[in-house]
Short mmCIF file of C-alpha atoms and ligand atoms in Angstrom, two decimals:
data_model
loop_
_atom_site.label_atom_id
_atom_site.label_comp_id
_atom_site.label_asym_id
_atom_site.label_seq_id
_atom_site.Cartn_x
_atom_site.Cartn_y
_atom_site.Cartn_z
CA UNK A 4 -33.87 50.47 54.72
CA UNK A 5 -33.67 47.48 56.75
CA UNK A 6 -33.82 43.85 54.78
CA UNK A 7 -37.18 42.81 55.37
CA UNK A 8 -38.41 46.64 54.31
CA UNK A 9 -36.44 45.84 50.92
CA UNK A 10 -38.18 42.52 50.61
CA UNK A 11 -41.55 43.98 51.51
CA UNK A 12 -41.01 46.64 48.67
CA UNK A 13 -39.74 44.05 46.26
CA UNK A 14 -43.00 42.01 46.63
CA UNK A 15 -44.98 44.37 46.30
CA UNK A 16 -43.25 45.81 43.11
CA UNK A 17 -43.28 42.43 41.63
CA UNK A 18 -46.50 41.26 42.84
CA UNK A 19 -48.59 42.52 40.04
CA UNK A 20 -45.93 41.55 37.33
CA UNK A 21 -45.64 37.85 38.32
CA UNK A 22 -41.85 37.81 38.35
CA UNK A 23 -39.96 35.98 40.89
CA UNK A 24 -37.31 37.54 43.03
CA UNK A 25 -34.07 35.43 43.44
CA UNK A 26 -32.59 37.20 46.80
CA UNK A 27 -28.98 36.82 45.73
CA UNK A 28 -27.22 36.24 49.48
CA UNK A 29 -23.30 35.67 48.15
CA UNK A 30 -20.94 37.07 50.85
CA UNK A 31 -23.65 37.75 53.29
CA UNK A 32 -23.69 36.32 56.97
CA UNK A 33 -26.37 33.92 57.67
CA UNK A 34 -28.79 36.21 60.16
CA UNK A 35 -29.16 38.98 57.12
CA UNK A 36 -29.95 35.22 55.27
CA UNK A 37 -32.52 34.56 58.27
CA UNK A 38 -33.84 38.10 58.32
CA UNK A 39 -34.84 38.25 54.27
CA UNK A 40 -36.41 34.53 55.26
CA UNK A 41 -38.15 35.71 58.09
CA UNK A 42 -39.84 38.68 56.26
CA UNK A 43 -41.46 35.74 53.54
CA UNK A 44 -38.26 35.20 51.27
CA UNK A 45 -37.87 31.65 50.37
CA UNK A 46 -35.53 31.61 46.98
CA UNK A 47 -31.68 32.41 47.30
CA UNK A 48 -29.15 32.40 45.43
CA UNK A 49 -25.34 31.84 45.25
CA UNK A 50 -22.39 31.98 43.33
CA UNK A 51 -20.20 29.52 45.10
CA UNK A 52 -20.70 26.05 45.71
CA UNK A 53 -19.15 25.75 49.04
CA UNK A 54 -21.02 28.93 50.72
CA UNK A 55 -24.15 27.41 49.46
CA UNK A 56 -23.62 24.05 51.05
CA UNK A 57 -22.66 25.42 54.38
CA UNK A 58 -25.86 27.91 54.22
CA UNK A 59 -28.00 25.46 53.13
CA UNK A 60 -27.00 23.05 56.34
CA UNK A 61 -27.66 26.27 58.88
CA UNK A 62 -30.93 27.64 57.30
CA UNK A 63 -34.35 26.56 57.16
CA UNK A 64 -35.47 23.62 55.26
CA UNK A 65 -37.77 25.04 52.94
CA UNK A 66 -35.34 27.69 51.42
CA UNK A 67 -35.16 27.13 47.77
CA UNK A 68 -31.22 27.29 46.55
CA UNK A 69 -30.50 28.78 42.91
CA UNK A 70 -26.87 28.28 41.89
CA UNK A 71 -26.28 31.46 40.06
CA UNK A 72 -22.59 31.59 39.20
CA UNK A 73 -20.05 29.41 37.39
CA UNK A 74 -20.08 26.09 37.85
CA UNK A 75 -17.21 23.51 37.76
CA UNK A 76 -18.14 20.15 36.71
CA UNK A 77 -16.06 18.72 39.42
CA UNK A 78 -18.20 20.49 42.22
CA UNK A 79 -21.74 19.80 40.96
CA UNK A 80 -22.12 16.59 43.30
CA UNK A 81 -21.83 18.72 46.47
CA UNK A 82 -25.00 20.80 45.56
CA UNK A 83 -26.82 17.86 43.44
CA UNK A 84 -28.81 16.54 46.81
CA UNK A 85 -30.93 19.47 47.41
CA UNK A 86 -30.31 22.80 44.47
CA UNK A 87 -33.21 23.71 42.97
CA UNK A 88 -32.48 25.54 40.17
CA UNK A 89 -28.84 25.75 38.35
CA UNK A 90 -28.68 28.95 36.32
CA UNK A 91 -25.56 28.29 34.86
CA UNK A 92 -25.53 25.52 32.53
CA UNK A 93 -22.82 26.72 29.89
CA UNK A 94 -21.33 23.48 28.65
CA UNK A 95 -22.74 20.29 27.44
CA UNK A 96 -20.12 18.47 29.90
CA UNK A 97 -21.16 20.11 32.49
CA UNK A 98 -25.23 19.81 31.78
CA UNK A 99 -23.96 15.70 31.55
CA UNK A 100 -22.47 15.82 35.30
CA UNK A 101 -25.61 17.37 36.51
CA UNK A 102 -27.65 14.88 34.62
CA UNK A 103 -25.19 11.87 36.21
CA UNK A 104 -25.09 13.12 39.92
CA UNK A 105 -29.25 13.79 39.87
CA UNK A 106 -29.37 10.72 38.54
CA UNK A 107 -27.21 9.08 41.42
CA UNK A 108 -29.87 11.25 44.11
CA UNK A 109 -32.78 10.15 42.23
CA UNK A 110 -33.84 13.53 41.40
CA UNK A 111 -34.68 15.41 38.19
CA UNK A 112 -32.63 18.86 38.34
CA UNK A 113 -34.27 22.02 36.73
CA UNK A 114 -31.74 23.96 35.09
CA UNK A 115 -31.33 27.42 33.15
CA UNK A 116 -28.77 27.73 29.86
CA UNK A 117 -26.96 30.86 30.41
CA UNK A 118 -26.60 32.93 27.43
CA UNK A 119 -23.38 34.93 26.58
CA UNK A 120 -25.32 38.65 26.10
CA UNK A 121 -23.21 40.91 26.88
CA UNK A 122 -20.48 43.13 24.94
CA UNK A 123 -17.50 42.31 27.33
CA UNK A 124 -15.16 39.61 27.79
CA UNK A 125 -16.49 37.46 30.25
CA UNK A 126 -15.56 34.15 30.41
CA UNK A 127 -19.17 32.17 30.67
CA UNK A 128 -21.86 31.57 28.97
CA UNK A 129 -23.31 30.00 25.57
CA UNK A 130 -22.68 31.33 22.48
CA UNK A 131 -26.33 31.22 20.23
CA UNK A 132 -24.45 28.81 17.86
CA UNK A 133 -23.07 26.45 20.50
CA UNK A 134 -26.68 26.43 22.26
CA UNK A 135 -28.42 25.23 18.73
CA UNK A 136 -25.65 22.71 18.31
CA UNK A 137 -25.99 21.52 22.09
CA UNK A 138 -29.82 21.23 21.34
CA UNK A 139 -29.22 19.23 18.22
CA UNK A 140 -26.71 16.37 19.90
CA UNK A 141 -27.40 12.85 20.34
CA UNK A 142 -25.86 13.38 23.82
CA UNK A 143 -28.29 16.20 25.30
CA UNK A 144 -31.40 13.80 23.78
CA UNK A 145 -30.21 11.13 26.43
CA UNK A 146 -29.86 13.23 29.40
CA UNK A 147 -33.28 12.15 31.29
CA UNK A 148 -32.38 13.62 35.27
CA UNK A 149 -31.76 17.08 33.97
CA UNK A 150 -35.37 19.43 32.74
CA UNK A 151 -34.86 22.73 30.67
CA UNK A 152 -36.81 25.31 32.26
CA UNK A 153 -35.37 28.73 30.41
CA UNK A 154 -32.67 31.08 29.90
CA UNK A 155 -30.14 33.42 31.86
CA UNK A 156 -28.09 36.07 30.72
CA UNK A 157 -26.30 38.70 32.49
CA UNK A 158 -26.25 41.99 30.75
CA UNK A 159 -23.10 44.11 30.21
CA UNK A 160 -21.80 46.12 33.54
CA UNK A 161 -22.30 49.84 31.80
CA UNK A 162 -24.64 52.65 32.67
CA UNK A 163 -25.77 52.82 29.13
CA UNK A 164 -29.48 51.77 29.50
CA UNK A 165 -30.01 51.19 25.94
CA UNK A 166 -27.43 48.90 25.50
CA UNK A 167 -28.70 46.44 28.52
CA UNK A 168 -32.19 47.02 27.12
CA UNK A 169 -30.88 45.74 24.09
CA UNK A 170 -29.08 42.96 25.10
CA UNK A 171 -31.89 41.72 27.36
CA UNK A 172 -34.39 41.78 24.18
CA UNK A 173 -31.81 40.02 22.63
CA UNK A 174 -32.09 37.31 24.93
CA UNK A 175 -35.94 37.41 25.61
CA UNK A 176 -36.13 36.94 21.29
CA UNK A 177 -33.44 34.17 21.82
CA UNK A 178 -35.91 32.63 24.46
CA UNK A 179 -39.12 33.05 22.11
CA UNK A 180 -36.92 31.56 19.22
CA UNK A 181 -35.84 28.21 21.39
CA UNK A 182 -39.24 27.46 22.72
CA UNK A 183 -40.40 27.59 19.00
CA UNK A 184 -37.95 25.09 17.77
CA UNK A 185 -37.10 22.90 20.60
CA UNK A 186 -39.43 23.08 23.53
CA UNK A 187 -43.19 23.72 21.87
CA UNK A 188 -44.70 20.49 23.84
CA UNK A 189 -42.53 21.32 27.08
CA UNK A 190 -44.68 24.24 29.19
CA UNK A 191 -42.19 24.03 31.87
CA UNK A 192 -39.58 26.13 29.39
CA UNK A 193 -40.85 29.12 30.49
CA UNK A 194 -38.62 30.94 32.63
CA UNK A 195 -35.78 34.21 31.68
CA UNK A 196 -33.49 34.96 34.35
CA UNK A 197 -32.26 38.56 33.43
CA UNK A 198 -31.95 41.60 35.88
CA UNK A 199 -29.67 42.52 39.37
CA UNK A 200 -29.67 45.37 41.28
CA UNK A 201 -28.86 47.91 38.76
CA UNK A 202 -30.97 46.56 36.09
CA UNK A 203 -33.86 44.74 37.06
CA UNK A 204 -36.63 47.26 35.48
CA UNK A 205 -35.48 47.26 32.32
CA UNK A 206 -35.33 43.09 32.33
CA UNK A 207 -38.79 43.28 33.91
CA UNK A 208 -39.96 45.51 30.74
CA UNK A 209 -38.07 43.18 28.35
CA UNK A 210 -39.78 40.10 29.64
CA UNK A 211 -37.89 38.28 32.70
CA UNK A 212 -39.60 35.94 34.65
CA UNK A 213 -36.67 35.85 37.65
CA UNK A 214 -34.75 38.76 38.61
CA UNK A 215 -31.47 38.05 40.72
CA UNK A 216 -31.18 40.47 43.07
CA UNK A 217 -28.19 41.25 45.81
CA UNK A 218 -26.93 44.66 47.01
CA UNK A 219 -30.34 46.14 46.50
CA UNK A 220 -31.89 43.70 49.22
CA UNK A 221 -28.61 43.22 51.37
CA UNK A 222 -26.88 46.68 50.69
CA UNK A 223 -23.28 46.78 49.43
CA UNK A 224 -21.36 43.09 49.78
CA UNK A 225 -17.94 43.11 51.13
CA UNK A 226 -15.41 42.26 48.77
CA UNK A 227 -14.37 38.58 49.95
CA UNK A 228 -16.75 35.79 50.28
CA UNK A 229 -17.05 34.34 53.55
CA UNK A 230 -15.95 31.07 53.28
CA UNK A 231 -12.03 30.16 52.57
CA UNK A 232 -12.99 29.72 48.91
CA UNK A 233 -12.26 31.92 46.42
CA UNK A 234 -13.48 30.88 43.18
CA UNK A 235 -15.73 27.94 41.70
C1 PLP B 15 -23.88 38.93 42.05
C2 PLP B 15 -24.72 38.39 41.14
C3 PLP B 15 -26.31 38.75 41.01
C4 PLP B 15 -26.80 40.02 42.02
O1 PLP B 15 -26.06 41.19 41.79
P1 PLP B 15 -26.32 42.90 42.72
O2 PLP B 15 -25.79 43.76 41.43
O3 PLP B 15 -25.94 42.60 43.91
O4 PLP B 15 -28.18 42.81 42.25
C5 PLP B 15 -26.99 38.46 40.01
N1 PLP B 15 -26.70 37.56 39.12
C6 PLP B 15 -25.28 37.13 39.17
C7 PLP B 15 -24.76 35.95 38.34
C8 PLP B 15 -24.59 37.57 40.35
O5 PLP B 15 -23.48 36.98 40.45
#
């Protein structure tokens, strides 16, 4: 199916359940993103800073750019002027830098806590205890130019649907606990970013409010990123 047909298909599926579609456009060329945009898609997710900056410059201004991959503190400054949501906050240090760069740009930047839910040796994401400690810290209380709007998680890369379901359930449960304990008077704390091409239906069933979908829209990715950069 074409990109626009895929977008329309997702819009139809998601309209009824009030779930946002983040079209993951990493490694995809400008023309394909433009095609998705022309089909009505306005939110795109990238996992590399340099690639997102380049695409932001070339594509329509009303696109919402979401950073979904690991973010190094020294690169926050490049996206701070325009990024709409950072899904991958995994440390207090990173959050402090986002706050600092947001302040420089006279902005408040929306962020999600990336929580570690997978049963594998991935490098990124906050553990539960670490997240609670962060939320209780004085340093966190002082941050005025960031706004936490929810949590994000990546399930284990497995075909075991039961396991994926349990991991998403865990994240949704954690979200509810955090909401009660730390964000009761913060209506904006409302997002659970979970679900990708292979597991978005399970994610929605478990309460996802944002799915991050790449290959199911654009087709398989080539292995190499388009820009020279190979990590961030
Ligand atoms: C690449 C990526 C996705 C999209 O993956 P697909 O399987 O292509 O849908 C979602 N989330 C993150 C964090 C990613 O890096």
